Coordinates of C-alpha atoms and ligand atoms in Angstrom, one line a residue:
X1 CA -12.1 -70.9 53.1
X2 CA -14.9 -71.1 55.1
X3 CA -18.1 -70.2 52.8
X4 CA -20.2 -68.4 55.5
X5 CA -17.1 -65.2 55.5
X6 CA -19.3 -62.5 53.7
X7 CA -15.8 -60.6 53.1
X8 CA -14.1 -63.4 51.3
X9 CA -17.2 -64.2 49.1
X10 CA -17.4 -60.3 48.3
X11 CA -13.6 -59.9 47.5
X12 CA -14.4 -62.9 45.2
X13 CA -16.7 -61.3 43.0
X14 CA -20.2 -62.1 44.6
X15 CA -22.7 -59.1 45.2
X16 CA -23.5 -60.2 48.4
X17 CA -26.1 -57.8 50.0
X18 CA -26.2 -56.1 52.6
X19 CA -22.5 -55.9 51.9
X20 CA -20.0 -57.1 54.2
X21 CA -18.4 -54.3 56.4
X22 CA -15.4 -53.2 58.2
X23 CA -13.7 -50.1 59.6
X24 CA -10.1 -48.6 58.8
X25 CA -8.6 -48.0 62.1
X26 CA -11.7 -50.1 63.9
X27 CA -9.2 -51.2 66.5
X28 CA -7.8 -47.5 68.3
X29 CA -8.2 -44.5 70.5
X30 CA -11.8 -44.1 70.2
X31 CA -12.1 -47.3 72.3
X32 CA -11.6 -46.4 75.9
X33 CA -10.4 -50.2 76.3
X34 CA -7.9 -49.6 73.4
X35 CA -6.4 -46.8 75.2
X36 CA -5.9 -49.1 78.7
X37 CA -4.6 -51.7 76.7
X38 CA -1.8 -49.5 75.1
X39 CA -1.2 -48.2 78.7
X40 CA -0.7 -51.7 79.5
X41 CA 2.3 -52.3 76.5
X42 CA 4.0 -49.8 77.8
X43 CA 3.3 -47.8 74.9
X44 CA 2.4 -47.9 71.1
X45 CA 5.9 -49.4 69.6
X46 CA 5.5 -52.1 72.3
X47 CA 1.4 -52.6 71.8
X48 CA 2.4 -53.4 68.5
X49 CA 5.5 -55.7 69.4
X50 CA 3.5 -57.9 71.8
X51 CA 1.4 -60.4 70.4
X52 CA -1.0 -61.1 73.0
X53 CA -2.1 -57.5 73.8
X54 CA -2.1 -57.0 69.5
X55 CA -5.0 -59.7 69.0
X56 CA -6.8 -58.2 71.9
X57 CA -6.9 -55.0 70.8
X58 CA -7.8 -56.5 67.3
X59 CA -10.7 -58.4 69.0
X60 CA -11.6 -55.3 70.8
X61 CA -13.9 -53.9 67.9
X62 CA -15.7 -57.4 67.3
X63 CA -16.8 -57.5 70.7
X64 CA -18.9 -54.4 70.5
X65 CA -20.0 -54.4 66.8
X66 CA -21.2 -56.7 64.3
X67 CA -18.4 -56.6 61.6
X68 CA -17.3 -59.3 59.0
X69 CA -13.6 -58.6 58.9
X70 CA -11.0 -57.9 60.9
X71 CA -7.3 -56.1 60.2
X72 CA -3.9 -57.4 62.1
X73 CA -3.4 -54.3 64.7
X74 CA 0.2 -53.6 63.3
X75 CA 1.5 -50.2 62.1
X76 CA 2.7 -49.6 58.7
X77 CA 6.0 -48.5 59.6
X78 CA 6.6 -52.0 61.0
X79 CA 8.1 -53.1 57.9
X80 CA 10.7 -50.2 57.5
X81 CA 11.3 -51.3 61.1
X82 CA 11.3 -55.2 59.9
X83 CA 13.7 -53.9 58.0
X84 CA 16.5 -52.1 60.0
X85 CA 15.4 -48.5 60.2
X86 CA 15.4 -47.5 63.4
X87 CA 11.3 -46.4 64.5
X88 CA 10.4 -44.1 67.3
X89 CA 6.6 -42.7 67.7
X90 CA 6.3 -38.5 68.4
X91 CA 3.8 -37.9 71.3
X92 CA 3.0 -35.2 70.2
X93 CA 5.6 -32.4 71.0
X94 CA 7.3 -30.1 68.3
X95 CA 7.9 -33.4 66.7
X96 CA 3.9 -34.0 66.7
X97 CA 2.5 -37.5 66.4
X98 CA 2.9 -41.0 64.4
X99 CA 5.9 -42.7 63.5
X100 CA 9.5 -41.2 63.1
X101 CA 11.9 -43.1 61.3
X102 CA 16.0 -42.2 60.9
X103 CA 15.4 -41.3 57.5
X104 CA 17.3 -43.2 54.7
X105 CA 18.5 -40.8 51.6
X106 CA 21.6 -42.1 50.5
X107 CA 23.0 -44.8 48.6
X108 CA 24.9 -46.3 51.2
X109 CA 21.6 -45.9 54.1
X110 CA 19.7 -48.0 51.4
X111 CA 22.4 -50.8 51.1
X112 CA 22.6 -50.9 54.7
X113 CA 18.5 -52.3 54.9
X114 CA 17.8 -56.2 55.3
X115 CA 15.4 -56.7 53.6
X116 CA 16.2 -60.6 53.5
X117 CA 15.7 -60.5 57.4
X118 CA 12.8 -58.7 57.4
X119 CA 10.1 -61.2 57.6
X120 CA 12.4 -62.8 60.7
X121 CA 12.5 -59.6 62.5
X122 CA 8.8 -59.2 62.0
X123 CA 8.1 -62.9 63.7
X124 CA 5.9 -61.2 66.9
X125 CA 4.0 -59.6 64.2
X126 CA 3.7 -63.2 62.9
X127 CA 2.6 -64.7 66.0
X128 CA -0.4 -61.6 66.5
X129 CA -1.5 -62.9 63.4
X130 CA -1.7 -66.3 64.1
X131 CA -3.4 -65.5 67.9
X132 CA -6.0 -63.8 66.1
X133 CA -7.1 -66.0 63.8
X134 CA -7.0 -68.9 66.1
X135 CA -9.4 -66.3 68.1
X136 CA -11.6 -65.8 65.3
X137 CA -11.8 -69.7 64.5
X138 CA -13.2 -69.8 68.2
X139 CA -15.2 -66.6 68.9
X140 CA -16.3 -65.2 65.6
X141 CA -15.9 -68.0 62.8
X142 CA -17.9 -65.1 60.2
X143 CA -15.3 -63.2 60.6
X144 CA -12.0 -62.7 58.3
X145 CA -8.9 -61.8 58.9
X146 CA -6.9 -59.6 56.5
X147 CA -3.0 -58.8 56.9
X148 CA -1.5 -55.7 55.5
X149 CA 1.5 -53.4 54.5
X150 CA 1.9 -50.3 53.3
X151 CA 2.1 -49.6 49.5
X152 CA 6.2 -49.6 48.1
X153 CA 5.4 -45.6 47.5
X154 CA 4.0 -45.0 50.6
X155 CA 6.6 -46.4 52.8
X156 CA 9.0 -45.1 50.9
X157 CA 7.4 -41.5 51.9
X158 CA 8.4 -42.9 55.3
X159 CA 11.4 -44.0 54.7
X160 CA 12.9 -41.3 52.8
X161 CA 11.5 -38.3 54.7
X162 CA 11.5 -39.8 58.0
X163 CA 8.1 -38.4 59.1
X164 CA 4.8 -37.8 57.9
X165 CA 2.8 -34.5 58.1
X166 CA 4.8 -32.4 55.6
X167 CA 3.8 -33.6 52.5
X168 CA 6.7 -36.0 52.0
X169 CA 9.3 -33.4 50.1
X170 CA 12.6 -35.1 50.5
X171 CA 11.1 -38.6 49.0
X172 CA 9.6 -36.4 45.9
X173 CA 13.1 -34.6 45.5
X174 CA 14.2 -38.4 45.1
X175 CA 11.8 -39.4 42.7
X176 CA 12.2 -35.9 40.9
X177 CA 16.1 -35.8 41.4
X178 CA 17.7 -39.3 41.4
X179 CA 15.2 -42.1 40.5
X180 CA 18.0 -44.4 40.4
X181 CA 18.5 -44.4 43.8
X182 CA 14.6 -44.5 44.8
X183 CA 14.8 -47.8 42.4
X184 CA 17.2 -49.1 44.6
X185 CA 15.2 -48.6 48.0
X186 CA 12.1 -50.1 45.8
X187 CA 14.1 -52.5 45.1
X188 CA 14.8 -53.7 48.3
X189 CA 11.2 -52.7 49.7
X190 CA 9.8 -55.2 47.1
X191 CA 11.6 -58.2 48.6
X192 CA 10.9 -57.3 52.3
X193 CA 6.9 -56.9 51.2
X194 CA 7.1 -59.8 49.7
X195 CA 8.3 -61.9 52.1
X196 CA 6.4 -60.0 55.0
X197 CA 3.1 -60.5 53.1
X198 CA 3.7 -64.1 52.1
X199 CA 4.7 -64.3 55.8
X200 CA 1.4 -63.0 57.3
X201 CA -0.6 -65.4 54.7
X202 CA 1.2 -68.2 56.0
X203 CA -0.1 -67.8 59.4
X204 CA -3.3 -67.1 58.9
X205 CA -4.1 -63.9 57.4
X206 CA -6.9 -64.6 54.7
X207 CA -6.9 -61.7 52.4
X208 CA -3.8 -58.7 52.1
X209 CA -4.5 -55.1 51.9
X210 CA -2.0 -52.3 50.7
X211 CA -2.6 -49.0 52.1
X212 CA -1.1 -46.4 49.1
X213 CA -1.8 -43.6 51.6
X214 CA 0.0 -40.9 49.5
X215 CA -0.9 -42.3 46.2
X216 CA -2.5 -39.1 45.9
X217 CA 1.2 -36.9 45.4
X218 CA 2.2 -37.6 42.4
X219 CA 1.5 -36.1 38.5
X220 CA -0.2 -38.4 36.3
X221 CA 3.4 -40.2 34.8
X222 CA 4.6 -40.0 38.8
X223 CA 1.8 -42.4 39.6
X224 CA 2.8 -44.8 36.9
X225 CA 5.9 -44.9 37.9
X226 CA 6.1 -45.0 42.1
X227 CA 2.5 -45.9 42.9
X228 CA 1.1 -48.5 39.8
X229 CA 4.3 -50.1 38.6
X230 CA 5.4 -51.1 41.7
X231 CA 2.2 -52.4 43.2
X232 CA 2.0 -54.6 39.8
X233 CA 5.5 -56.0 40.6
X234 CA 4.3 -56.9 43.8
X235 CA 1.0 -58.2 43.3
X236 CA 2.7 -60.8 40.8
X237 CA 5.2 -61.6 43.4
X238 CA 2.2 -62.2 45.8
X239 CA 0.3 -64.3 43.4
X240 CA 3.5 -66.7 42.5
X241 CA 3.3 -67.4 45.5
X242 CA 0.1 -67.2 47.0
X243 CA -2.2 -68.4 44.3
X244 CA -3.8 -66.4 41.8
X245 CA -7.1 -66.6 43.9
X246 CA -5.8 -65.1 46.5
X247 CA -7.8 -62.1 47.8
X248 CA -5.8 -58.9 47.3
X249 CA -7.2 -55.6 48.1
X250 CA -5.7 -51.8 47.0
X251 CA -5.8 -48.4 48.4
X252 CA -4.8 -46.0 46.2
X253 CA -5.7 -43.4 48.6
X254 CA -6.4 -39.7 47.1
X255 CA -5.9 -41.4 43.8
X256 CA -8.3 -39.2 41.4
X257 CA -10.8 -41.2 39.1
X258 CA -7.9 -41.5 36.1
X259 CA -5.4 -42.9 38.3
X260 CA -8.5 -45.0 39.7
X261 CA -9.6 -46.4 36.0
X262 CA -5.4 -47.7 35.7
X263 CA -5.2 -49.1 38.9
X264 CA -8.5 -51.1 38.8
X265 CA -7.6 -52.3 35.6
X266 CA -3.7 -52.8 36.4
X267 CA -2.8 -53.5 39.7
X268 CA -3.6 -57.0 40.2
X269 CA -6.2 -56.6 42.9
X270 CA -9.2 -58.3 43.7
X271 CA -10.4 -55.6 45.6
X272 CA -10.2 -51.4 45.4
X273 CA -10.3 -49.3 47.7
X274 CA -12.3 -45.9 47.5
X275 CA -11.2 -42.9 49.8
X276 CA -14.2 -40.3 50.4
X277 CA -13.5 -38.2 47.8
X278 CA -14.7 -40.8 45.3
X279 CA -18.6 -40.3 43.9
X280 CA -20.2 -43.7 44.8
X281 CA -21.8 -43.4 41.6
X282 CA -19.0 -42.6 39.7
X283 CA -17.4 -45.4 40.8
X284 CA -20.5 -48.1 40.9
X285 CA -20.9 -47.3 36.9
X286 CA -17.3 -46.6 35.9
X287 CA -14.5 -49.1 37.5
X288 CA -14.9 -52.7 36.1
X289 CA -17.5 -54.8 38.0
X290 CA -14.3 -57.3 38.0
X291 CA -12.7 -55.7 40.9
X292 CA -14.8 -55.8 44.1
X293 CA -15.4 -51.9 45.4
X294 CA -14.5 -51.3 49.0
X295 CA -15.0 -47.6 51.2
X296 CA -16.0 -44.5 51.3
X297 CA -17.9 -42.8 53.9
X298 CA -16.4 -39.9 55.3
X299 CA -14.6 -40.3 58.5
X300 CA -16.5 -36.8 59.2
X301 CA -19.8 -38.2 58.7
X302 CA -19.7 -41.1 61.3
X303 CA -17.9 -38.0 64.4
X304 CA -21.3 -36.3 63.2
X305 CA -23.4 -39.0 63.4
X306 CA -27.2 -38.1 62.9
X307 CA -28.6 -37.2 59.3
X308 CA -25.8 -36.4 57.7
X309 CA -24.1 -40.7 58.9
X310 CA -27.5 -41.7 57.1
X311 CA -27.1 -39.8 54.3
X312 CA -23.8 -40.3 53.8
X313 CA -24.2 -44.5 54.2
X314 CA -27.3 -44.3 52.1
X315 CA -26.0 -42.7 49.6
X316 CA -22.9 -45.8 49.1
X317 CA -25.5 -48.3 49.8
X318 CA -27.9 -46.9 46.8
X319 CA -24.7 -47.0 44.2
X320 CA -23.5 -49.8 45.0
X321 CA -26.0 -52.6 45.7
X322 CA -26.1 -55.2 43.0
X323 CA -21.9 -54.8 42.7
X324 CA -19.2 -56.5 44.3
X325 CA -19.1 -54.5 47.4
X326 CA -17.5 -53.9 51.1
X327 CA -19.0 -50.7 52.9
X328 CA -16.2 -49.3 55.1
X329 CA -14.8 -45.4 55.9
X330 CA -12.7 -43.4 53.2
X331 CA -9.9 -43.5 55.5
X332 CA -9.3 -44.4 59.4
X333 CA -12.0 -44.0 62.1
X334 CA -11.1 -40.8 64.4
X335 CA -10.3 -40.6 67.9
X336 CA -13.0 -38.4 68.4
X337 CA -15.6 -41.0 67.1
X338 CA -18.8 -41.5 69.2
X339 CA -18.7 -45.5 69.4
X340 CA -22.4 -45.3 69.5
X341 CA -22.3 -44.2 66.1
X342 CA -20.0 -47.0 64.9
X343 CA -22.8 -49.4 66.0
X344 CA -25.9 -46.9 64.7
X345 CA -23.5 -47.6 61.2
X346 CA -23.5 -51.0 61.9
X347 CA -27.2 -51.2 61.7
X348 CA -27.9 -49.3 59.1
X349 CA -25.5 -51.3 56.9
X350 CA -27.1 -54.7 58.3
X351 CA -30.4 -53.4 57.0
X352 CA -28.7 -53.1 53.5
Ligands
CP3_401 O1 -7.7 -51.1 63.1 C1 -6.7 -50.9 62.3 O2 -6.9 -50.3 61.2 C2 -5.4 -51.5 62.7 C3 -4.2 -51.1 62.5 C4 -3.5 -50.0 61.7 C5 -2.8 -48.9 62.3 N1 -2.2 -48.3 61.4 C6 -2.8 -48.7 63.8 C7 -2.4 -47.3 64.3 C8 -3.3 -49.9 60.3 C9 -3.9 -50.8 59.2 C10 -2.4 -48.8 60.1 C11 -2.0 -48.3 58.8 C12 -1.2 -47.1 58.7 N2 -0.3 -46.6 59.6 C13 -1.2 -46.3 57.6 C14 -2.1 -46.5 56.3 C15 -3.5 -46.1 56.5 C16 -3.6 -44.6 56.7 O3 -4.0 -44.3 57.9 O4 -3.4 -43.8 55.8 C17 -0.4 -45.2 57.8 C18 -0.1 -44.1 56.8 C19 0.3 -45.4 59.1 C20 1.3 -44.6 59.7 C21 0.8 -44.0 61.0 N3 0.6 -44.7 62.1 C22 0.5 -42.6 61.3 C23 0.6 -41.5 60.2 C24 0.1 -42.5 62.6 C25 -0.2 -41.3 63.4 C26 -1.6 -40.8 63.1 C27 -2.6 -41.4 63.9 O5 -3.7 -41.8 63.3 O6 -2.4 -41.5 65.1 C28 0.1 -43.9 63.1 C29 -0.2 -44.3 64.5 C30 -1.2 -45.4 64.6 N4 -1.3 -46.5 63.8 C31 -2.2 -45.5 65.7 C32 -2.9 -46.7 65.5 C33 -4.0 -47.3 66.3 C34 -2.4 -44.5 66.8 C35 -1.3 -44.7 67.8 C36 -1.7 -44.6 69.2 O7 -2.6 -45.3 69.7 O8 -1.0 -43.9 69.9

């Protein structure tokens, strides 16, 4: 590990200050020459599926602002994918936008995933990762790079209802309904993440991050049982065979602070992940200083820009200094994101 990454040394329980920072979503559609890029592919499925064009919209970001980590430009529904599911994206018709997959809902659709293959499948995905951190090695040696997947819950929400947008109905039916069978595709979702993690670790990612997107769906004993259990199981898997050092970061996304105060103290994670719903106060004082804090400015705030980006990144900045700490969004920049105000952040977070 190279000592100068801020992230790394943050994730690993130092209070460095001004805090590292990156930004959900920092490579996309607010960037003009993101869009051209994806023009390029062909299209989003195939950005994602060429490895060349993936680390250059990864290094897209770096170029214009001073940030200390960068994230694989992948999709989450790569993995379903990885695994056999057949993936489309909506443009935006009655079918709206983001990823459709064929959904899976029966016994026999989940016996039919290969999981076993999926890391294989997933080998361009691979190769991105291994472009970019060669890139970084050369270009940016402060910077780290973290891999990711979704959540076992979250995909599942994929997965099972085939769409986002609607709440997810058909995969809490399943969880509701027939929990058995939802074990099943767990089941086999645990061995592909594995694998696909361990995979993206291998060739060069430095630190994993699990988006629980629609952690936030679930009752109190729900969460338990789709969102912490299985991010446990998978965590240990990770650290068998990753190392128990190895920096692991949440995102229990909508969460609430109770389901918060289990995961922190649960899940296995070096790292938490706050969406902007959190109090930065709240959270400074009440999780465990053992798990370094990452988020939570509004995505809102930095469109805005102006008094109410200040306030909003001074007010994370106040709570958290002196704590383990990585400033980033609650959840993904917006398209319609001023870049100037992505580098005004930048600044103010650079003057701590
Ligand atoms: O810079 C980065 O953060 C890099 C890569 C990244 C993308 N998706 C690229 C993307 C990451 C880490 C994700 C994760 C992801 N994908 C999540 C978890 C985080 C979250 O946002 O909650 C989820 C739920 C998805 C699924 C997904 N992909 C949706 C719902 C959508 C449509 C909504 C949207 O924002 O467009 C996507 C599409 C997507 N993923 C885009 C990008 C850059 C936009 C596609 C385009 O350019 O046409």
């Amino acid at each position: 590990m190279n000592p100068d990454k801020s992230f790394l040394r943050a994730l690993g329980g130092e209070a460095v200050w001004p805090p590292p920072l990156w930004l959900m979503r920092q490579a996309g559609r607010y960037l003009p020459e993101y869009r051209a890029t994806k023009e390029r592919a062909g299209g989003f499925l195939e950005l994602c599926l060429n490895p060349e064009l993936s680390a250059e919209v990864t290094f897209q970001p770096l170029r214009r602002f001073p940030l200390d980590a960068a994230i694989l430009f992948t999709d989450l529904p790569m993995l379903p994918w990885a695994m056999g599911q057949p993936l489309r994206y909506g443009t935006g018709g009655p079918e709206g936008v983001g990823p459709i997959l064929d959904p899976v809902r029966d016994a026999a659709a989940i016996a039919g995933l290969r999981p076993a293959g999926a890391a294989a499948r997933a080998a361009p995905i691979m190769e991105t990762v291994a472009r970019i951190r060669a890139g970084l090695e050369r270009d940016h040696p402060g910077v780290a790079l973290i891999g990711f997947a979704g959540a076992p819950w979250t995909v599942a929400c994929y997965m099972v209802d085939g769409r986002g947008g609607h709440g997810f109905p058909e995969t809490r039916r399943m969880a509701a309904e027939n929990p058995a069978l939802l074990d099943a595709l767990f089941a086999a979702l645990l061995e592909a993440s594995e694998s696909y993690l361990v995979a993206q670790a291998e060739a060069g990612a430095e630190a994993l991050m699990l988006f629980d997107s629609w952690a936030g769906l679930l009752p109190p004993e729900g969460f338990a049982r789709w969102v912490l259990a299985p991010t446990v199981a998978l965590t240990a898997r990770l650290r068998a065979r990753l190392g128990p050092d190895f920096p692991l970061i949440g995102f229990p996304r909508l969460a609430g602070p109770d389901n918060l105060l289990a995961y922190a103290a649960g899940a296995g994670v070096n790292g938490l992940g706050l969406d902007e719903t959190v109090d930065p106060a709240w959270a400074a004082s009440a999780l465990p200083r053992s798990v370094a804090l990452q988020g939570n400015l509004d995505s809102r705030a930095l469109v805005e820009g102006g008094e109410a980006l200040e306030r909003g990144a001074d007010r994370i900045l106040t709570a958290m200094r002196g704590r383990p700490f990585v400033f980033n969004l609650g959840h993904g920049i917006t398209p319609d994101t001023p870049p100037d105000h992505v580098a005004f952040l930048a600044q103010r977070v650079r003057a701590g």
